[in-house]
mmCIF file of C-alpha atoms in Angstrom:
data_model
loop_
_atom_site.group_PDB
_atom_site.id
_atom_site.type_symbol
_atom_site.label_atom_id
_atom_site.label_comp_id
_atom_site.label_asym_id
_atom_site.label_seq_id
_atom_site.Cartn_x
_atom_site.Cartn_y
_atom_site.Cartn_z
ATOM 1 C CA UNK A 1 126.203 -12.988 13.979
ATOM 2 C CA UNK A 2 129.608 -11.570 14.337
ATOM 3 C CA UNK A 3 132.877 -12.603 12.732
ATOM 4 C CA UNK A 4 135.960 -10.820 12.099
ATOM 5 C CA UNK A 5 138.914 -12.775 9.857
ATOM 6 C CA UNK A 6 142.154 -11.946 9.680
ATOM 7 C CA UNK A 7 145.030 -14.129 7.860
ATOM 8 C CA UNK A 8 146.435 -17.002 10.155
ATOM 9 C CA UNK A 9 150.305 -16.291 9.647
ATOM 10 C CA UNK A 10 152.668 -13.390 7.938
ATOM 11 C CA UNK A 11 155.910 -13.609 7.451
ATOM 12 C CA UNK A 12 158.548 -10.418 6.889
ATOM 13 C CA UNK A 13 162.328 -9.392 7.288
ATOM 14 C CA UNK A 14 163.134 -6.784 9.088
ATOM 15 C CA UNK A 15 163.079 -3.364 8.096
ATOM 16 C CA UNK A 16 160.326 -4.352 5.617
ATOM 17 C CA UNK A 17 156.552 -3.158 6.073
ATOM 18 C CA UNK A 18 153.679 -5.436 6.545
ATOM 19 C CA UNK A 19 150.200 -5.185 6.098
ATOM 20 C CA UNK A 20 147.977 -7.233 8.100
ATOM 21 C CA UNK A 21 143.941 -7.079 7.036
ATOM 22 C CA UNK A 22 141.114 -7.332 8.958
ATOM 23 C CA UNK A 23 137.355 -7.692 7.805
ATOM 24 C CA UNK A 24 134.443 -8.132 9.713
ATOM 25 C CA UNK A 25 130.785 -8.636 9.886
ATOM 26 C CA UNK A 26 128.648 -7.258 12.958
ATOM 27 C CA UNK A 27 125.470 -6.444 13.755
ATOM 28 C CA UNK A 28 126.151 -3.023 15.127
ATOM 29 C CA UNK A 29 130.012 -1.278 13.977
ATOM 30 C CA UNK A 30 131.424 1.177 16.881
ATOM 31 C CA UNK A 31 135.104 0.870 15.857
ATOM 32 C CA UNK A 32 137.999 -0.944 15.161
ATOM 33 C CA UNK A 33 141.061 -2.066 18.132
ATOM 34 C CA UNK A 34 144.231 -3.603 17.480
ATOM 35 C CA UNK A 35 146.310 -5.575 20.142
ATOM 36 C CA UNK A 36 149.333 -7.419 20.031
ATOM 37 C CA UNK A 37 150.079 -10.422 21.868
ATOM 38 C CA UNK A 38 153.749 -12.002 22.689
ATOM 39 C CA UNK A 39 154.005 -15.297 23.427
ATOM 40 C CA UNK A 40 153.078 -16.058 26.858
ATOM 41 C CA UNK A 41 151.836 -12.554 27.199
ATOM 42 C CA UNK A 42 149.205 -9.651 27.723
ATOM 43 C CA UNK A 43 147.640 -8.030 24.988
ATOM 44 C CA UNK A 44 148.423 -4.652 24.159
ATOM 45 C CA UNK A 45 146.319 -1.918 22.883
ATOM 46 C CA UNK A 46 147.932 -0.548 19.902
ATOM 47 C CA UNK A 47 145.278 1.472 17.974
ATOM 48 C CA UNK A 48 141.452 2.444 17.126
ATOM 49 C CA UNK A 49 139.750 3.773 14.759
ATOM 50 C CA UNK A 50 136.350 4.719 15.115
ATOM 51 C CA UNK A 51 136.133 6.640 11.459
ATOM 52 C CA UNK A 52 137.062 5.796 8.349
ATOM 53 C CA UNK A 53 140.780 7.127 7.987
ATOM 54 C CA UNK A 54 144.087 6.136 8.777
ATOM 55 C CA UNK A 55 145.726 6.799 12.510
ATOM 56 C CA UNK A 56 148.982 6.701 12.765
ATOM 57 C CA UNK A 57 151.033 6.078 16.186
ATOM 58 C CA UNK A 58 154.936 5.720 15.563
ATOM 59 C CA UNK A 59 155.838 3.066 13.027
ATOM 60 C CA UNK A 60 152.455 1.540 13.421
ATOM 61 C CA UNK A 61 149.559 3.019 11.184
ATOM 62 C CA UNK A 62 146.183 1.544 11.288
ATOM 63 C CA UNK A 63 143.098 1.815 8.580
ATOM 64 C CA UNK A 64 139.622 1.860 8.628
ATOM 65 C CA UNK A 65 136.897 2.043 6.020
ATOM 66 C CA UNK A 66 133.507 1.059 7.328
ATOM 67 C CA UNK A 67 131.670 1.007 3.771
ATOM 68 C CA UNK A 68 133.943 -1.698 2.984
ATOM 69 C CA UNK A 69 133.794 -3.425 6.536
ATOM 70 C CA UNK A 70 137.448 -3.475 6.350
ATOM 71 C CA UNK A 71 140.915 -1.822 8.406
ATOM 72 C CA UNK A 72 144.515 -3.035 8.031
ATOM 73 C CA UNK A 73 147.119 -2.903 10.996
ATOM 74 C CA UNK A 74 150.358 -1.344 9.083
ATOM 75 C CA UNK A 75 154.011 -1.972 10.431
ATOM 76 C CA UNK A 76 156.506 -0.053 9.120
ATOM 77 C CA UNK A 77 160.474 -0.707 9.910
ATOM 78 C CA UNK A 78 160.027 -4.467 11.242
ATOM 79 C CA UNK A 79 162.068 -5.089 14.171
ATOM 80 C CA UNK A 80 162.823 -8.571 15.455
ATOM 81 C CA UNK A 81 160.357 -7.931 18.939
ATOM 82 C CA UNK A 82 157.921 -6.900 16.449
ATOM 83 C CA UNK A 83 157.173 -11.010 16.071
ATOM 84 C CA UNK A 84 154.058 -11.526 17.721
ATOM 85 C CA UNK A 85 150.316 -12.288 17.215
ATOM 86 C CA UNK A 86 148.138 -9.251 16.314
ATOM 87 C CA UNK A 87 144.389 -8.975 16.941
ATOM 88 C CA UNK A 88 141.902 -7.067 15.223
ATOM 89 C CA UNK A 89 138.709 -6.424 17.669
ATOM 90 C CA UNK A 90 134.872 -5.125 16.836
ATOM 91 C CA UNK A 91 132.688 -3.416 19.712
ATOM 92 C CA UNK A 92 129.521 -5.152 19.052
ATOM 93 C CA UNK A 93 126.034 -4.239 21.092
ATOM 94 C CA UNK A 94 123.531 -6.873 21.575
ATOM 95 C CA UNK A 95 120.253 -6.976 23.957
ATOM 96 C CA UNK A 96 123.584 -8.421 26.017
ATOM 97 C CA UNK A 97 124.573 -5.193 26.347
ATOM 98 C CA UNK A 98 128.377 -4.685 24.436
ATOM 99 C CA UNK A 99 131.026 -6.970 23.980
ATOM 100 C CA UNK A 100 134.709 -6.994 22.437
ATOM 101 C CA UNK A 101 134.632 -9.468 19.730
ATOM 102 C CA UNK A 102 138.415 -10.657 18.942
ATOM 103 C CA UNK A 103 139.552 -12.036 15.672
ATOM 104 C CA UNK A 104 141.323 -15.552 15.272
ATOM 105 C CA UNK A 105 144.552 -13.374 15.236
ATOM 106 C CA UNK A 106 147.393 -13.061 12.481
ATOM 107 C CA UNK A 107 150.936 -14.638 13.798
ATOM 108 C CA UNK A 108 154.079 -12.277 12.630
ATOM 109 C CA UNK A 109 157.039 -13.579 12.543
ATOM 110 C CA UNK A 110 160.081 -11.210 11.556
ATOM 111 C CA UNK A 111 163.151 -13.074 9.856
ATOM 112 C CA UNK A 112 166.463 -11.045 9.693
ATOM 113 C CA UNK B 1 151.328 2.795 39.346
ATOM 114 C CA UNK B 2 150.806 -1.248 39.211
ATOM 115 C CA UNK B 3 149.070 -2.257 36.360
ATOM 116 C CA UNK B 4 145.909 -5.090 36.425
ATOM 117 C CA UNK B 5 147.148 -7.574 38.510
ATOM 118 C CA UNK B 6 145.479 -11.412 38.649
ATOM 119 C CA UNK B 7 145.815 -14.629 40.719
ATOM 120 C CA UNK B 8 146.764 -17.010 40.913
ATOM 121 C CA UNK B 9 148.885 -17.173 37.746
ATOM 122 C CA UNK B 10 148.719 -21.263 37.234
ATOM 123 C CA UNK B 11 145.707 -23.479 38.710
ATOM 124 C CA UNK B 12 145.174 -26.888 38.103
ATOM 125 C CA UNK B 13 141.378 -28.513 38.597
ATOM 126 C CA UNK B 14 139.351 -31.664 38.466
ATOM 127 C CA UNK B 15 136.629 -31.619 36.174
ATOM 128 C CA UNK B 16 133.268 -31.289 38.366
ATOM 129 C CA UNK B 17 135.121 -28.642 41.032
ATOM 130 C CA UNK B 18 134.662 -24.992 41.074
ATOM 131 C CA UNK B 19 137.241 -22.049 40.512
ATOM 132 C CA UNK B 20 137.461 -18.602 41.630
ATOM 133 C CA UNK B 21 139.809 -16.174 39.710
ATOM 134 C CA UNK B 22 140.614 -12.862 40.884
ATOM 135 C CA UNK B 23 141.463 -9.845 39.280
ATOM 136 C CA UNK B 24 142.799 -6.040 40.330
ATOM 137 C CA UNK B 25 142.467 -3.082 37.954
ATOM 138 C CA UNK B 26 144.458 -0.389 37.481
ATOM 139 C CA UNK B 27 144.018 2.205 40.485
ATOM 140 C CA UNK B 28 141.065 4.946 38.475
ATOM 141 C CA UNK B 29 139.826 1.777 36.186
ATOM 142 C CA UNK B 30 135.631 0.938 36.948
ATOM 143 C CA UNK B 31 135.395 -1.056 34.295
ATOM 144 C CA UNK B 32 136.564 -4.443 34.350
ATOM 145 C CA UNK B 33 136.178 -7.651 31.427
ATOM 146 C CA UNK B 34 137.476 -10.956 31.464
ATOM 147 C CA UNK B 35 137.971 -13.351 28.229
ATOM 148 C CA UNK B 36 138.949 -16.784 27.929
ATOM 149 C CA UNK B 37 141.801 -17.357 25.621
ATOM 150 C CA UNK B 38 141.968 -20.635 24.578
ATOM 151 C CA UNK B 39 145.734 -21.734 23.178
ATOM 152 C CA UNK B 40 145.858 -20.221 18.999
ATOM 153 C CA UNK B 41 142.887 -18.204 19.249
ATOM 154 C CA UNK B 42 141.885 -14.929 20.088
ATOM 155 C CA UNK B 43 140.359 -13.542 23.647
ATOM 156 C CA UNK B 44 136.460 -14.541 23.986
ATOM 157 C CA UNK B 45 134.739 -12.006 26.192
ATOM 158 C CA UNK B 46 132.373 -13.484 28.635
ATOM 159 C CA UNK B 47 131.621 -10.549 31.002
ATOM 160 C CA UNK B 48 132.513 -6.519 31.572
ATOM 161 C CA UNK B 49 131.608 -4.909 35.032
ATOM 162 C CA UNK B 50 131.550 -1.450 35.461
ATOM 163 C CA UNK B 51 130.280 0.146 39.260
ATOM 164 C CA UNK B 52 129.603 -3.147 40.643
ATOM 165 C CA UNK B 53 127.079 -4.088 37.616
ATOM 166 C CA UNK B 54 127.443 -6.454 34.804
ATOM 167 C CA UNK B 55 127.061 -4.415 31.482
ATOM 168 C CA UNK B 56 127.996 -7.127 28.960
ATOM 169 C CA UNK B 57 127.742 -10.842 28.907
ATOM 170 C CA UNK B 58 129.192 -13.266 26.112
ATOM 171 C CA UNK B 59 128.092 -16.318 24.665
ATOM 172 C CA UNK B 60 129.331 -18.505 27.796
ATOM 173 C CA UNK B 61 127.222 -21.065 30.071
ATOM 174 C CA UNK B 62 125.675 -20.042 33.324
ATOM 175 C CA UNK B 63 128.496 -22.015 34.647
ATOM 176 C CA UNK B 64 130.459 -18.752 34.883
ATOM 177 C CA UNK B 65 129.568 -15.688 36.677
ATOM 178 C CA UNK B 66 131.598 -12.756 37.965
ATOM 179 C CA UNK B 67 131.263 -9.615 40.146
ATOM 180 C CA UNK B 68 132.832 -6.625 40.888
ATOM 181 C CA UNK B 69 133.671 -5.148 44.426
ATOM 182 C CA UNK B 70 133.202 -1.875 45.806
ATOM 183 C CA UNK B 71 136.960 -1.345 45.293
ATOM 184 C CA UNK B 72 136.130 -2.276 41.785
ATOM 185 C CA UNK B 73 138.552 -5.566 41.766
ATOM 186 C CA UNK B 74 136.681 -8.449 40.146
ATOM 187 C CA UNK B 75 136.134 -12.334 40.809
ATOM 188 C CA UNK B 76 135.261 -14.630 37.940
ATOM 189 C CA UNK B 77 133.810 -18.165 38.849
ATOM 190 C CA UNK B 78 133.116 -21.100 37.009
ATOM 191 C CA UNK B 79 131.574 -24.154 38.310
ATOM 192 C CA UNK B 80 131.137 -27.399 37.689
ATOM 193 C CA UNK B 81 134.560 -27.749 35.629
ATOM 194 C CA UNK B 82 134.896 -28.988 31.922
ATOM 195 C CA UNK B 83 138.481 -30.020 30.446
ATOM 196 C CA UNK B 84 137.038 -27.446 27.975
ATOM 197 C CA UNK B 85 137.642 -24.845 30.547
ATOM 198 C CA UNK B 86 140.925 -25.171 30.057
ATOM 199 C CA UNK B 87 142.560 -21.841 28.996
ATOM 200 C CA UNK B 88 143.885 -18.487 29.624
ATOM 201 C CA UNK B 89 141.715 -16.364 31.605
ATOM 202 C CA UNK B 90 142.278 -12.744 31.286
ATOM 203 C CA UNK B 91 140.920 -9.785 32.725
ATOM 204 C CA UNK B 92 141.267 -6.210 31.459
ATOM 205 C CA UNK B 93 140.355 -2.719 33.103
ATOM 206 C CA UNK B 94 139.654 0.759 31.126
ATOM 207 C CA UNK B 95 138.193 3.805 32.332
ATOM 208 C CA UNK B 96 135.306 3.625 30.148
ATOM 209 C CA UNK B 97 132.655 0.786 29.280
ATOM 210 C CA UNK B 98 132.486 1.600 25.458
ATOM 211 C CA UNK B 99 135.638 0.079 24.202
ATOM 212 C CA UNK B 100 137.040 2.904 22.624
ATOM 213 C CA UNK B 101 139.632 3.372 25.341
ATOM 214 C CA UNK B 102 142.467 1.147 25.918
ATOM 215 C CA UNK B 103 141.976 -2.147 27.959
ATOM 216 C CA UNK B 104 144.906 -2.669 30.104
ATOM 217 C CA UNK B 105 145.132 -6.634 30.218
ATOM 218 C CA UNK B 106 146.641 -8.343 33.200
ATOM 219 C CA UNK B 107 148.703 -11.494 32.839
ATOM 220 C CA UNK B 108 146.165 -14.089 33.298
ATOM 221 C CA UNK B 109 145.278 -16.906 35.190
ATOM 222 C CA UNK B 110 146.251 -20.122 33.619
ATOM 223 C CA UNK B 111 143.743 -22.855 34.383
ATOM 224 C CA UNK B 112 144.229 -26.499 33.456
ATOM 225 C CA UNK B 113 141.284 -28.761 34.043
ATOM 226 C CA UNK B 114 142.021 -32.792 34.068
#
């Protein structure tokens, strides 16, 4: 099967830089999204990575390494709208032809 | 240029009735998915259309089925309603089928089932 998990919560001030991990498990690997979600809203796209390596898009950086079956969404210079729920995502190909499998999602909240 | 658009925005069922959700990608988009997000959890896909044909299907009942228009807009229907169903539908469009591209989510279609 397919899982991806993520931690539930983080918790940072602002200014700081926060981690958040994802690991997953999938039949077939063809990369590695990450969305954020505000309360009551759309996800975003924020990144992929579809090799191993580290992208990096403004004060968010994400990480892949697919020997280890693991990336990491990295926030640098926490702002207060930065407190939302972030969600790693696997492409996954079944006889179902391919599918977006989500995490559970990891809840940020910023604290001044 | 308007991004995915979806209505309605709140609908309210009885269990047993059926529900048709509709969805507009952005002008250029073919492709077009739609999740269920149920309340603390992440987005479930159940379907991706891309020219008018279904290219992925998730782990949902044949309860729900979808199709895409030659316009490429997108209808997602599920009958015979469960409280269960009770979620956030949302529907994305990219320009590819592949996932490597960004999905552009719309704002969803909040159904409530009682």
């Amino acid at each position: 099967g397919q899982s991806l998990e993520q931690p539930s919560e983080v918790t940072a001030v602002e200014g700081a830089i926060v981690q958040i991990n994802c690991t997953y498990q999938t039949s077939g690997f063809y990369g590695l999204s990450w969305y954020q979600q505000h309360d009551g809203g759309a996800p975003t796209f924020l990144s992929y990575n579809g090799l191993d390596g580290l992208e990096e898009t403004g004060r968010f950086s994400s990480f892949l390494s697919r020997s280890d079956s693991y990336g990491y969404l990295l926030l640098q210079e926490l702002q207060m709208k930065d407190s939302a729920s972030y969600f790693c995502a696997v492409r996954d190909l079944s006889n179902q032809g391919g599918k977006l499998i989500f995490g559970q999602g990891t809840e940020l909240s910023v604290k001044p | 240029d308007a991004g995915v658009t979806q209505s309605p925005t709140h609908l309210i069922k009885t269990r047993g009735q059926q529900v048709t959700l509709r969805c507009s990608p952005i002008s250029g988009h073919k492709s077009v998915s739609w999740y269920q997000q149920v309340l603390g959890q992440g987005p479930q896909f159940i379907f991706q259309y891309y020219e008018k044909e279904e290219r992925g299907r998730g782990n949902f009942p044949d309860r729900f089925s979808a199709r895409q228009f030659p316009n490429y807009s997108s209808e997602l229907n599920v009958n015979a309603l469960l409280l269960g169903d009770s979620a956030l539908y949302l529907c994305a469009s990219s320009l590819r089928t592949d996932f490597t591209y960004e999905q552009y989510f719309g704002p969803g279609t909040r159904l409530t089932v009682t």
